[in-house]
């Protein structure tokens, strides 16, 4: 929208807008590309989302649970140790309470941060397992500049309170969230589409001639540009650009990311689960998280049915054997954890692979992104969004990132006219 009064054109590779914030119909079920919720505190974006659906949204509490060796713990687990076996709970509790005195040095990696805030036992039994599943990495391989409000560092009082009794106190960074009544999360994006900019759908970029400033698309079109705002993943953007120095290509090659295989299941009957999503730590369970689209909105499933979505994370370091094998293992595990009672309850099974899902905060990321951004800016290319900034941005932050990139182009245009 920052460029709506210019001669800009928006090119979209798919036949619809939204990127990973899209929603898809599967029979009479609606599934998002992973769990998407609006919990932004940005009033401008809250209004934009609300206006997009004409106020027709639902508001839910951020209720999540954890599944660990057959035991359910409220989220975050470090504040709700009570259901654990006594010996494990005692060891976790002692470590959690003594950790601040034992680990006082600034953290060099995510393991150091976890040891300091959770203690060694909880970090190894819980966080390491989930880090392997969700990030496909070991604790030592990650930095800490992504943590922010996403991981709750508990106080001693919070740990003790949740260890000696069942408590419903919520320390999740998502206290409440909004979701459209119909159409899936993508309905929130309708009001964000630029009304004055032409949009060219099904234009997949395959080469950028940075010297002559020409975009080459998959169906043969070639389009000149003065300035380019790009939400493409940085490895793709650098890979399709010509005349890129070797050092920049090496930086792009050092960037890592995860992909999410989404196993979408529609079921007959009534959903009995009260949580909106569940985290799974056990290594013999292939998925790291299960969410419930029909819990977000009844409109996501036909009457008399409900739905779930399981996320199986993979990457270059942890590839899938095959989609079919992963789906079958997921269905078996869903029965094991009692989310599916019997095969006859299943009305629909489908899957979608989200190739770029989360940015991995490895130790090369910060230096690489800085060098790549500096190179791109020098060639009038302004990256934005989660994959352009190569950062852990939520939907509202991605929108703001695109807006800032548009403003940067406007400032460049103004300087050119001065």
mmCIF file of C-alpha atoms in Angstrom:
data_model
loop_
_atom_site.group_PDB
_atom_site.id
_atom_site.type_symbol
_atom_site.label_atom_id
_atom_site.label_comp_id
_atom_site.label_asym_id
_atom_site.label_seq_id
_atom_site.Cartn_x
_atom_site.Cartn_y
_atom_site.Cartn_z
ATOM 1 C CA UNK A 1 0.000 0.000 0.000
ATOM 2 C CA UNK A 2 2.953 2.338 0.506
ATOM 3 C CA UNK A 3 3.460 2.189 -3.284
ATOM 4 C CA UNK A 4 -0.209 2.437 -4.279
ATOM 5 C CA UNK A 5 0.247 5.887 -5.845
ATOM 6 C CA UNK A 6 3.240 4.875 -7.973
ATOM 7 C CA UNK A 7 3.621 2.911 -11.211
ATOM 8 C CA UNK A 8 4.371 -0.248 -9.267
ATOM 9 C CA UNK A 9 3.091 -3.681 -10.306
ATOM 10 C CA UNK A 10 2.686 -6.655 -7.989
ATOM 11 C CA UNK A 11 3.720 -10.082 -9.319
ATOM 12 C CA UNK A 12 2.417 -13.193 -7.571
ATOM 13 C CA UNK A 13 3.674 -16.682 -8.404
ATOM 14 C CA UNK A 14 0.387 -18.381 -7.514
ATOM 15 C CA UNK A 15 -3.161 -17.856 -8.746
ATOM 16 C CA UNK A 16 -4.135 -16.278 -5.415
ATOM 17 C CA UNK A 17 -2.581 -13.812 -2.955
ATOM 18 C CA UNK A 18 -1.442 -14.404 0.599
ATOM 19 C CA UNK A 19 1.639 -16.611 0.409
ATOM 20 C CA UNK A 20 1.780 -18.922 3.424
ATOM 21 C CA UNK A 21 -1.124 -17.044 5.013
ATOM 22 C CA UNK A 22 -3.429 -18.667 2.438
ATOM 23 C CA UNK A 23 -6.347 -20.984 3.205
ATOM 24 C CA UNK A 24 -7.498 -23.922 1.074
ATOM 25 C CA UNK A 25 -10.684 -25.912 0.692
ATOM 26 C CA UNK A 26 -10.406 -29.687 0.788
ATOM 27 C CA UNK A 27 -13.867 -31.051 0.098
ATOM 28 C CA UNK A 28 -16.012 -29.291 2.692
ATOM 29 C CA UNK A 29 -13.054 -28.651 5.014
ATOM 30 C CA UNK A 30 -10.867 -25.519 5.185
ATOM 31 C CA UNK A 31 -7.185 -25.771 6.134
ATOM 32 C CA UNK A 32 -4.611 -22.999 6.512
ATOM 33 C CA UNK A 33 -0.952 -23.408 5.580
ATOM 34 C CA UNK A 34 -0.035 -24.201 9.174
ATOM 35 C CA UNK A 35 -1.731 -22.724 12.253
ATOM 36 C CA UNK A 36 -2.312 -19.010 11.648
ATOM 37 C CA UNK A 37 -3.742 -16.844 14.433
ATOM 38 C CA UNK A 38 -4.006 -13.087 14.891
ATOM 39 C CA UNK A 39 -2.697 -12.037 18.291
ATOM 40 C CA UNK A 40 -1.116 -8.746 17.255
ATOM 41 C CA UNK A 41 -1.233 -5.764 19.588
ATOM 42 C CA UNK A 42 -0.779 -3.415 16.630
ATOM 43 C CA UNK A 43 -4.088 -1.527 16.593
ATOM 44 C CA UNK A 44 -3.757 -0.523 12.950
ATOM 45 C CA UNK A 45 -3.445 -4.139 11.836
ATOM 46 C CA UNK A 46 -6.139 -5.294 14.252
ATOM 47 C CA UNK A 47 -8.488 -2.841 12.537
ATOM 48 C CA UNK A 48 -7.364 -3.913 9.073
ATOM 49 C CA UNK A 49 -8.024 -7.561 9.882
ATOM 50 C CA UNK A 50 -11.366 -6.813 11.552
ATOM 51 C CA UNK A 51 -12.496 -4.624 8.636
ATOM 52 C CA UNK A 52 -11.473 -7.335 6.150
ATOM 53 C CA UNK A 53 -14.099 -9.678 7.616
ATOM 54 C CA UNK A 54 -16.564 -6.874 8.523
ATOM 55 C CA UNK A 55 -16.159 -7.690 12.190
ATOM 56 C CA UNK A 56 -17.060 -11.355 11.681
ATOM 57 C CA UNK A 57 -14.303 -12.999 13.718
ATOM 58 C CA UNK A 58 -14.051 -15.188 16.806
ATOM 59 C CA UNK A 59 -11.820 -14.533 19.811
ATOM 60 C CA UNK A 60 -10.264 -17.436 21.713
ATOM 61 C CA UNK A 61 -7.950 -17.900 24.710
ATOM 62 C CA UNK A 62 -4.425 -19.061 23.871
ATOM 63 C CA UNK A 63 -4.952 -22.521 25.346
ATOM 64 C CA UNK A 64 -2.232 -25.041 24.464
ATOM 65 C CA UNK A 65 -0.978 -28.259 26.066
ATOM 66 C CA UNK A 66 2.127 -30.450 25.887
ATOM 67 C CA UNK A 67 2.288 -34.215 25.366
ATOM 68 C CA UNK A 68 5.297 -35.875 27.007
ATOM 69 C CA UNK A 69 5.567 -39.669 27.399
ATOM 70 C CA UNK A 70 1.824 -40.083 27.644
ATOM 71 C CA UNK A 71 1.396 -37.210 30.121
ATOM 72 C CA UNK A 72 -0.349 -33.918 29.346
ATOM 73 C CA UNK A 73 1.092 -30.727 30.790
ATOM 74 C CA UNK A 74 -0.346 -27.243 30.454
ATOM 75 C CA UNK A 75 1.708 -24.832 28.372
ATOM 76 C CA UNK A 76 4.424 -23.737 28.895
ATOM 77 C CA UNK A 77 5.606 -27.024 30.399
ATOM 78 C CA UNK A 78 8.309 -25.426 32.583
ATOM 79 C CA UNK A 79 5.548 -23.755 34.610
ATOM 80 C CA UNK A 80 3.313 -26.831 34.870
ATOM 81 C CA UNK A 81 5.474 -29.742 36.078
ATOM 82 C CA UNK A 82 2.879 -31.141 38.495
ATOM 83 C CA UNK A 83 1.664 -34.119 36.359
ATOM 84 C CA UNK A 84 5.200 -35.514 35.879
ATOM 85 C CA UNK A 85 6.428 -38.608 37.768
ATOM 86 C CA UNK A 86 7.843 -37.542 41.135
ATOM 87 C CA UNK A 87 11.490 -38.484 40.443
ATOM 88 C CA UNK A 88 11.631 -36.584 37.137
ATOM 89 C CA UNK A 89 9.742 -33.641 38.578
ATOM 90 C CA UNK A 90 12.119 -33.365 41.536
ATOM 91 C CA UNK A 91 15.199 -33.447 39.290
ATOM 92 C CA UNK A 92 13.746 -30.837 36.926
ATOM 93 C CA UNK A 93 12.687 -28.679 39.848
ATOM 94 C CA UNK A 94 16.071 -28.735 41.572
ATOM 95 C CA UNK A 95 17.846 -27.884 38.320
ATOM 96 C CA UNK A 96 15.401 -25.103 37.459
ATOM 97 C CA UNK A 97 15.804 -23.458 40.855
ATOM 98 C CA UNK A 98 19.611 -23.725 41.042
ATOM 99 C CA UNK A 99 20.321 -22.840 37.393
ATOM 100 C CA UNK A 100 20.641 -19.038 37.817
ATOM 101 C CA UNK A 101 23.568 -19.500 40.203
ATOM 102 C CA UNK A 102 25.268 -22.149 38.046
ATOM 103 C CA UNK A 103 24.996 -20.479 34.612
ATOM 104 C CA UNK A 104 25.834 -16.806 34.944
ATOM 105 C CA UNK A 105 27.889 -16.223 31.804
ATOM 106 C CA UNK A 106 26.224 -14.672 28.717
ATOM 107 C CA UNK A 107 24.880 -17.491 26.528
ATOM 108 C CA UNK A 108 26.925 -18.487 23.494
ATOM 109 C CA UNK A 109 24.072 -20.534 22.035
ATOM 110 C CA UNK A 110 20.511 -21.701 22.711
ATOM 111 C CA UNK A 111 21.719 -24.522 24.980
ATOM 112 C CA UNK A 112 23.402 -22.013 27.295
ATOM 113 C CA UNK A 113 20.232 -19.916 27.373
ATOM 114 C CA UNK A 114 18.092 -22.961 28.201
ATOM 115 C CA UNK A 115 20.458 -24.203 30.918
ATOM 116 C CA UNK A 116 20.356 -20.745 32.513
ATOM 117 C CA UNK A 117 16.557 -20.405 32.490
ATOM 118 C CA UNK A 118 15.349 -24.030 32.712
ATOM 119 C CA UNK A 119 18.181 -26.018 34.218
ATOM 120 C CA UNK A 120 20.033 -28.893 32.589
ATOM 121 C CA UNK A 121 17.527 -31.705 33.180
ATOM 122 C CA UNK A 122 14.476 -29.935 31.748
ATOM 123 C CA UNK A 123 16.577 -28.614 28.855
ATOM 124 C CA UNK A 124 17.799 -32.086 27.928
ATOM 125 C CA UNK A 125 14.575 -34.042 28.507
ATOM 126 C CA UNK A 126 12.191 -31.507 27.024
ATOM 127 C CA UNK A 127 13.753 -28.661 25.050
ATOM 128 C CA UNK A 128 16.421 -30.667 23.246
ATOM 129 C CA UNK A 129 13.850 -33.198 22.038
ATOM 130 C CA UNK A 130 11.501 -30.520 20.780
ATOM 131 C CA UNK A 131 14.358 -28.551 19.181
ATOM 132 C CA UNK A 132 15.346 -31.632 17.195
ATOM 133 C CA UNK A 133 11.762 -32.091 16.025
ATOM 134 C CA UNK A 134 10.802 -28.469 15.324
ATOM 135 C CA UNK A 135 14.129 -26.967 14.211
ATOM 136 C CA UNK A 136 15.881 -30.202 13.077
ATOM 137 C CA UNK A 137 18.892 -28.956 15.028
ATOM 138 C CA UNK A 138 20.693 -29.485 18.314
ATOM 139 C CA UNK A 139 20.509 -26.788 20.995
ATOM 140 C CA UNK A 140 24.153 -25.837 20.454
ATOM 141 C CA UNK A 141 23.579 -25.119 16.759
ATOM 142 C CA UNK A 142 21.084 -22.309 17.373
ATOM 143 C CA UNK A 143 21.631 -18.729 18.465
ATOM 144 C CA UNK A 144 19.297 -16.923 20.877
ATOM 145 C CA UNK A 145 18.305 -13.851 18.850
ATOM 146 C CA UNK A 146 14.973 -15.449 17.855
ATOM 147 C CA UNK A 147 13.772 -16.200 21.387
ATOM 148 C CA UNK A 148 12.251 -12.861 22.440
ATOM 149 C CA UNK A 149 8.769 -13.388 23.915
ATOM 150 C CA UNK A 150 8.347 -16.808 22.265
ATOM 151 C CA UNK A 151 9.937 -18.820 25.078
ATOM 152 C CA UNK A 152 8.881 -18.036 28.642
ATOM 153 C CA UNK A 153 11.720 -17.752 31.150
ATOM 154 C CA UNK A 154 9.941 -18.586 34.428
ATOM 155 C CA UNK A 155 10.480 -17.127 37.864
ATOM 156 C CA UNK A 156 11.172 -19.415 40.836
ATOM 157 C CA UNK A 157 7.670 -18.742 42.169
ATOM 158 C CA UNK A 158 6.057 -19.755 38.877
ATOM 159 C CA UNK A 159 8.054 -22.997 38.741
ATOM 160 C CA UNK A 160 7.274 -23.935 42.348
ATOM 161 C CA UNK A 161 3.596 -23.101 42.071
ATOM 162 C CA UNK A 162 3.148 -25.232 38.951
ATOM 163 C CA UNK A 163 5.124 -28.135 40.427
ATOM 164 C CA UNK A 164 3.198 -28.576 43.684
ATOM 165 C CA UNK A 165 -0.318 -28.218 42.303
ATOM 166 C CA UNK A 166 -2.382 -28.180 39.142
ATOM 167 C CA UNK A 167 -2.669 -24.602 37.964
ATOM 168 C CA UNK A 168 -4.430 -23.045 34.993
ATOM 169 C CA UNK A 169 -2.317 -19.884 35.021
ATOM 170 C CA UNK A 170 -1.394 -19.028 31.444
ATOM 171 C CA UNK A 171 2.147 -17.852 30.703
ATOM 172 C CA UNK A 172 1.805 -18.317 26.955
ATOM 173 C CA UNK A 173 2.791 -15.289 24.898
ATOM 174 C CA UNK A 174 -0.551 -15.766 23.129
ATOM 175 C CA UNK A 175 -3.156 -14.851 25.735
ATOM 176 C CA UNK A 176 -5.983 -14.266 23.256
ATOM 177 C CA UNK A 177 -6.235 -14.510 19.503
ATOM 178 C CA UNK A 178 -8.672 -13.785 16.704
ATOM 179 C CA UNK A 179 -9.747 -15.938 13.797
ATOM 180 C CA UNK A 180 -12.289 -15.337 10.972
ATOM 181 C CA UNK A 181 -15.683 -17.002 11.229
ATOM 182 C CA UNK A 182 -15.526 -18.173 7.613
ATOM 183 C CA UNK A 183 -12.947 -18.669 4.884
ATOM 184 C CA UNK A 184 -9.971 -19.537 7.065
ATOM 185 C CA UNK A 185 -7.193 -17.155 8.096
ATOM 186 C CA UNK A 186 -6.888 -15.828 4.538
ATOM 187 C CA UNK A 187 -10.136 -13.897 5.049
ATOM 188 C CA UNK A 188 -8.195 -11.493 7.273
ATOM 189 C CA UNK A 189 -6.028 -10.513 4.291
ATOM 190 C CA UNK A 190 -8.781 -9.267 1.983
ATOM 191 C CA UNK A 191 -8.483 -5.694 3.224
ATOM 192 C CA UNK A 192 -4.713 -5.719 2.820
ATOM 193 C CA UNK A 193 -4.736 -6.118 -0.960
ATOM 194 C CA UNK A 194 -3.619 -2.902 -2.678
ATOM 195 C CA UNK A 195 -6.582 -1.532 -4.623
ATOM 196 C CA UNK A 196 -4.585 0.759 -6.897
ATOM 197 C CA UNK A 197 -1.793 -1.622 -7.851
ATOM 198 C CA UNK A 198 -2.209 -4.065 -10.741
ATOM 199 C CA UNK A 199 -1.583 -7.654 -9.654
ATOM 200 C CA UNK A 200 -0.223 -10.206 -12.110
ATOM 201 C CA UNK A 201 -0.974 -13.730 -10.898
ATOM 202 C CA UNK A 202 0.805 -16.930 -11.954
ATOM 203 C CA UNK A 203 4.012 -15.057 -12.644
ATOM 204 C CA UNK A 204 6.801 -17.216 -11.271
ATOM 205 C CA UNK A 205 10.139 -15.453 -11.353
ATOM 206 C CA UNK A 206 13.067 -17.553 -12.560
ATOM 207 C CA UNK A 207 15.835 -15.017 -13.304
ATOM 208 C CA UNK A 208 16.782 -11.473 -12.288
ATOM 209 C CA UNK A 209 19.228 -9.656 -14.540
ATOM 210 C CA UNK A 210 20.625 -7.296 -11.906
ATOM 211 C CA UNK A 211 22.945 -5.518 -14.347
ATOM 212 C CA UNK A 212 20.165 -4.548 -16.802
ATOM 213 C CA UNK A 213 17.385 -4.596 -14.172
ATOM 214 C CA UNK A 214 15.123 -7.058 -15.970
ATOM 215 C CA UNK A 215 12.835 -9.698 -14.454
ATOM 216 C CA UNK A 216 12.373 -12.946 -16.388
ATOM 217 C CA UNK A 217 9.247 -14.996 -15.643
ATOM 218 C CA UNK A 218 8.521 -18.667 -16.237
ATOM 219 C CA UNK A 219 6.138 -18.148 -19.172
ATOM 220 C CA UNK A 220 8.574 -15.992 -21.143
ATOM 221 C CA UNK A 221 7.673 -12.455 -20.041
ATOM 222 C CA UNK A 222 10.553 -10.059 -19.426
ATOM 223 C CA UNK A 223 9.828 -6.923 -17.396
ATOM 224 C CA UNK A 224 12.210 -4.041 -16.654
ATOM 225 C CA UNK A 225 12.291 -2.511 -13.190
ATOM 226 C CA UNK A 226 13.780 0.500 -11.438
ATOM 227 C CA UNK A 227 13.289 -0.760 -7.878
ATOM 228 C CA UNK A 228 12.313 -4.237 -6.724
ATOM 229 C CA UNK A 229 10.577 -5.143 -3.459
ATOM 230 C CA UNK A 230 10.944 -8.891 -2.913
ATOM 231 C CA UNK A 231 9.443 -11.294 -0.366
ATOM 232 C CA UNK A 232 11.246 -14.265 -1.944
ATOM 233 C CA UNK A 233 13.419 -16.391 0.364
ATOM 234 C CA UNK A 234 16.957 -15.010 0.236
ATOM 235 C CA UNK A 235 18.533 -18.274 -1.031
ATOM 236 C CA UNK A 236 16.070 -18.294 -3.953
ATOM 237 C CA UNK A 237 16.512 -14.588 -4.637
ATOM 238 C CA UNK A 238 20.303 -14.849 -4.765
ATOM 239 C CA UNK A 239 20.136 -18.113 -6.695
ATOM 240 C CA UNK A 240 18.131 -16.585 -9.556
ATOM 241 C CA UNK A 241 20.102 -13.322 -9.697
ATOM 242 C CA UNK A 242 22.864 -12.846 -12.261
ATOM 243 C CA UNK A 243 26.370 -11.472 -11.655
ATOM 244 C CA UNK A 244 26.272 -12.141 -7.909
ATOM 245 C CA UNK A 245 29.742 -12.201 -6.289
ATOM 246 C CA UNK A 246 30.967 -15.562 -5.019
ATOM 247 C CA UNK A 247 31.091 -14.335 -1.418
ATOM 248 C CA UNK A 248 27.387 -13.409 -1.498
ATOM 249 C CA UNK A 249 26.469 -16.790 -2.984
ATOM 250 C CA UNK A 250 28.431 -18.461 -0.193
ATOM 251 C CA UNK A 251 26.522 -16.438 2.390
ATOM 252 C CA UNK A 252 23.221 -17.485 0.799
ATOM 253 C CA UNK A 253 24.329 -21.131 0.855
ATOM 254 C CA UNK A 254 24.942 -20.884 4.621
ATOM 255 C CA UNK A 255 21.288 -19.998 5.305
ATOM 256 C CA UNK A 256 19.097 -22.842 6.568
ATOM 257 C CA UNK A 257 15.376 -23.330 6.947
ATOM 258 C CA UNK A 258 12.759 -25.934 7.801
ATOM 259 C CA UNK A 259 9.911 -27.231 5.683
ATOM 260 C CA UNK A 260 6.596 -28.420 7.125
ATOM 261 C CA UNK A 261 4.641 -31.357 5.804
ATOM 262 C CA UNK A 262 1.058 -30.595 6.855
ATOM 263 C CA UNK A 263 -1.089 -33.683 7.255
ATOM 264 C CA UNK A 264 -4.727 -32.526 7.111
ATOM 265 C CA UNK A 265 -7.367 -34.858 8.505
ATOM 266 C CA UNK A 266 -11.142 -34.430 8.488
ATOM 267 C CA UNK A 267 -13.046 -36.594 10.958
ATOM 268 C CA UNK A 268 -16.613 -37.587 11.683
ATOM 269 C CA UNK A 269 -18.074 -36.849 15.088
ATOM 270 C CA UNK A 270 -17.339 -34.169 17.683
ATOM 271 C CA UNK A 271 -13.970 -32.770 18.772
ATOM 272 C CA UNK A 272 -13.478 -33.409 22.491
ATOM 273 C CA UNK A 273 -10.106 -31.647 22.804
ATOM 274 C CA UNK A 274 -10.260 -28.280 24.605
ATOM 275 C CA UNK A 275 -6.817 -27.037 23.578
ATOM 276 C CA UNK A 276 -6.318 -25.242 20.280
ATOM 277 C CA UNK A 277 -2.965 -26.899 19.654
ATOM 278 C CA UNK A 278 -0.742 -29.544 21.270
ATOM 279 C CA UNK A 279 3.076 -29.815 21.314
ATOM 280 C CA UNK A 280 4.586 -33.317 21.102
ATOM 281 C CA UNK A 281 8.060 -34.048 22.496
ATOM 282 C CA UNK A 282 8.363 -37.826 22.076
ATOM 283 C CA UNK A 283 10.835 -38.897 19.406
ATOM 284 C CA UNK A 284 8.702 -41.828 18.246
ATOM 285 C CA UNK A 285 5.903 -39.423 17.291
ATOM 286 C CA UNK A 286 6.698 -37.888 13.872
ATOM 287 C CA UNK A 287 4.827 -34.595 14.294
ATOM 288 C CA UNK A 288 5.898 -31.734 16.523
ATOM 289 C CA UNK A 289 2.508 -30.063 16.801
ATOM 290 C CA UNK A 290 -1.169 -30.716 16.120
ATOM 291 C CA UNK A 291 -3.737 -27.947 15.763
ATOM 292 C CA UNK A 292 -7.487 -28.059 15.272
ATOM 293 C CA UNK A 293 -8.856 -25.877 12.442
ATOM 294 C CA UNK A 294 -12.465 -26.697 13.344
ATOM 295 C CA UNK A 295 -11.761 -25.488 16.914
ATOM 296 C CA UNK A 296 -10.659 -22.142 15.503
ATOM 297 C CA UNK A 297 -13.931 -21.837 13.613
ATOM 298 C CA UNK A 298 -16.806 -24.308 13.165
ATOM 299 C CA UNK A 299 -16.962 -23.046 9.584
ATOM 300 C CA UNK A 300 -13.729 -24.908 8.817
ATOM 301 C CA UNK A 301 -15.548 -28.269 8.868
ATOM 302 C CA UNK A 302 -18.988 -29.470 7.728
ATOM 303 C CA UNK A 303 -21.697 -30.165 10.284
ATOM 304 C CA UNK A 304 -21.083 -33.337 12.273
ATOM 305 C CA UNK A 305 -17.336 -33.265 11.565
ATOM 306 C CA UNK A 306 -14.109 -31.819 12.969
ATOM 307 C CA UNK A 307 -10.549 -31.460 11.737
ATOM 308 C CA UNK A 308 -6.932 -31.549 12.786
ATOM 309 C CA UNK A 309 -3.615 -30.639 11.187
ATOM 310 C CA UNK A 310 -0.347 -32.357 12.136
ATOM 311 C CA UNK A 311 3.034 -30.766 11.312
ATOM 312 C CA UNK A 312 5.965 -32.978 10.356
ATOM 313 C CA UNK A 313 9.101 -30.842 10.132
ATOM 314 C CA UNK A 314 11.891 -31.694 7.736
ATOM 315 C CA UNK A 315 14.948 -29.979 6.277
ATOM 316 C CA UNK A 316 18.137 -30.634 4.345
ATOM 317 C CA UNK A 317 19.582 -32.039 7.573
ATOM 318 C CA UNK A 318 16.501 -34.174 8.273
ATOM 319 C CA UNK A 319 14.861 -35.206 4.971
ATOM 320 C CA UNK A 320 11.645 -37.198 4.645
ATOM 321 C CA UNK A 321 11.794 -40.751 3.293
ATOM 322 C CA UNK A 322 8.632 -40.010 1.295
ATOM 323 C CA UNK A 323 5.390 -38.105 1.696
ATOM 324 C CA UNK A 324 3.349 -41.302 1.738
ATOM 325 C CA UNK A 325 5.452 -42.867 4.497
ATOM 326 C CA UNK A 326 5.287 -39.687 6.598
ATOM 327 C CA UNK A 327 1.496 -39.498 6.235
ATOM 328 C CA UNK A 328 1.037 -43.153 7.230
ATOM 329 C CA UNK A 329 3.322 -42.783 10.261
ATOM 330 C CA UNK A 330 1.390 -39.667 11.242
ATOM 331 C CA UNK A 331 -1.954 -41.471 11.117
ATOM 332 C CA UNK A 332 -0.565 -44.314 13.242
ATOM 333 C CA UNK A 333 0.770 -41.862 15.812
ATOM 334 C CA UNK A 334 -2.505 -39.904 15.892
ATOM 335 C CA UNK A 335 -4.213 -43.132 16.935
ATOM 336 C CA UNK A 336 -1.505 -43.812 19.523
ATOM 337 C CA UNK A 337 -2.068 -40.435 21.220
ATOM 338 C CA UNK A 338 -5.842 -41.015 20.979
ATOM 339 C CA UNK A 339 -6.643 -38.091 18.697
ATOM 340 C CA UNK A 340 -8.122 -40.559 16.200
ATOM 341 C CA UNK A 341 -10.208 -43.364 17.695
ATOM 342 C CA UNK A 342 -10.698 -45.598 14.665
ATOM 343 C CA UNK A 343 -10.197 -45.597 10.905
ATOM 344 C CA UNK A 344 -13.908 -45.319 10.211
ATOM 345 C CA UNK A 345 -13.902 -41.853 11.829
ATOM 346 C CA UNK A 346 -11.637 -40.529 9.070
ATOM 347 C CA UNK A 347 -13.541 -38.648 6.378
ATOM 348 C CA UNK A 348 -10.595 -37.030 4.579
ATOM 349 C CA UNK A 349 -6.795 -37.209 4.532
ATOM 350 C CA UNK A 350 -4.568 -34.877 2.561
ATOM 351 C CA UNK A 351 -1.169 -33.273 2.810
ATOM 352 C CA UNK A 352 0.665 -30.157 1.717
ATOM 353 C CA UNK A 353 4.394 -29.523 1.901
ATOM 354 C CA UNK A 354 5.369 -25.961 2.870
ATOM 355 C CA UNK A 355 8.879 -25.796 1.465
ATOM 356 C CA UNK A 356 9.964 -22.641 3.303
ATOM 357 C CA UNK A 357 8.389 -22.659 6.764
ATOM 358 C CA UNK A 358 10.725 -21.413 9.516
ATOM 359 C CA UNK A 359 14.051 -19.649 9.293
ATOM 360 C CA UNK A 360 16.773 -21.524 11.212
ATOM 361 C CA UNK A 361 18.809 -19.202 13.412
ATOM 362 C CA UNK A 362 22.175 -20.863 12.898
ATOM 363 C CA UNK A 363 25.412 -19.131 13.780
ATOM 364 C CA UNK A 364 26.046 -18.027 10.176
ATOM 365 C CA UNK A 365 22.675 -16.291 9.748
ATOM 366 C CA UNK A 366 23.350 -12.826 11.161
ATOM 367 C CA UNK A 367 26.541 -12.137 9.205
ATOM 368 C CA UNK A 368 25.139 -13.690 6.023
ATOM 369 C CA UNK A 369 21.886 -11.709 6.095
ATOM 370 C CA UNK A 370 23.729 -8.447 6.711
ATOM 371 C CA UNK A 371 26.026 -9.028 3.725
ATOM 372 C CA UNK A 372 23.185 -10.143 1.430
ATOM 373 C CA UNK A 373 20.973 -7.184 2.356
ATOM 374 C CA UNK A 374 23.801 -4.732 1.780
ATOM 375 C CA UNK A 375 24.409 -6.226 -1.666
ATOM 376 C CA UNK A 376 20.707 -6.198 -2.604
ATOM 377 C CA UNK A 377 20.159 -2.607 -1.469
ATOM 378 C CA UNK A 378 23.107 -1.534 -3.621
ATOM 379 C CA UNK A 379 21.226 -3.021 -6.595
ATOM 380 C CA UNK A 380 17.880 -1.371 -5.759
ATOM 381 C CA UNK A 381 16.386 -4.597 -4.404
ATOM 382 C CA UNK A 382 14.532 -4.312 -1.087
ATOM 383 C CA UNK A 383 13.823 -7.661 0.632
ATOM 384 C CA UNK A 384 10.895 -7.931 3.039
ATOM 385 C CA UNK A 385 8.784 -10.392 4.991
ATOM 386 C CA UNK A 386 9.894 -13.457 6.942
ATOM 387 C CA UNK A 387 12.002 -14.835 4.113
ATOM 388 C CA UNK A 388 13.255 -11.527 2.757
ATOM 389 C CA UNK A 389 14.418 -10.346 6.161
ATOM 390 C CA UNK A 390 15.264 -13.970 7.008
ATOM 391 C CA UNK A 391 13.810 -13.511 10.473
ATOM 392 C CA UNK A 392 11.151 -15.079 12.702
ATOM 393 C CA UNK A 393 8.371 -12.655 11.746
ATOM 394 C CA UNK A 394 4.696 -13.167 12.507
ATOM 395 C CA UNK A 395 1.987 -12.173 10.020
ATOM 396 C CA UNK A 396 1.588 -8.621 11.330
ATOM 397 C CA UNK A 397 5.361 -8.141 11.435
ATOM 398 C CA UNK A 398 5.643 -9.387 7.849
ATOM 399 C CA UNK A 399 3.023 -6.852 6.783
ATOM 400 C CA UNK A 400 4.950 -4.058 8.505
ATOM 401 C CA UNK A 401 8.157 -5.293 6.879
ATOM 402 C CA UNK A 402 6.585 -4.970 3.423
ATOM 403 C CA UNK A 403 5.286 -1.524 4.297
ATOM 404 C CA UNK A 404 8.778 -0.405 5.373
ATOM 405 C CA UNK A 405 10.288 -1.738 2.149
ATOM 406 C CA UNK A 406 7.712 0.239 0.163
ATOM 407 C CA UNK A 407 8.550 3.390 2.126
ATOM 408 C CA UNK A 408 12.260 2.817 1.422
ATOM 409 C CA UNK A 409 11.518 2.758 -2.308
ATOM 410 C CA UNK A 410 9.456 5.947 -2.030
ATOM 411 C CA UNK A 411 12.339 7.651 -0.259
ATOM 412 C CA UNK A 412 14.676 6.585 -3.050
ATOM 413 C CA UNK A 413 12.260 7.971 -5.647
ATOM 414 C CA UNK A 414 12.024 11.284 -3.785
ATOM 415 C CA UNK A 415 15.805 11.589 -3.663
ATOM 416 C CA UNK A 416 15.935 10.931 -7.395
ATOM 417 C CA UNK A 417 13.496 13.775 -8.029
ATOM 418 C CA UNK A 418 15.281 16.228 -5.743
#
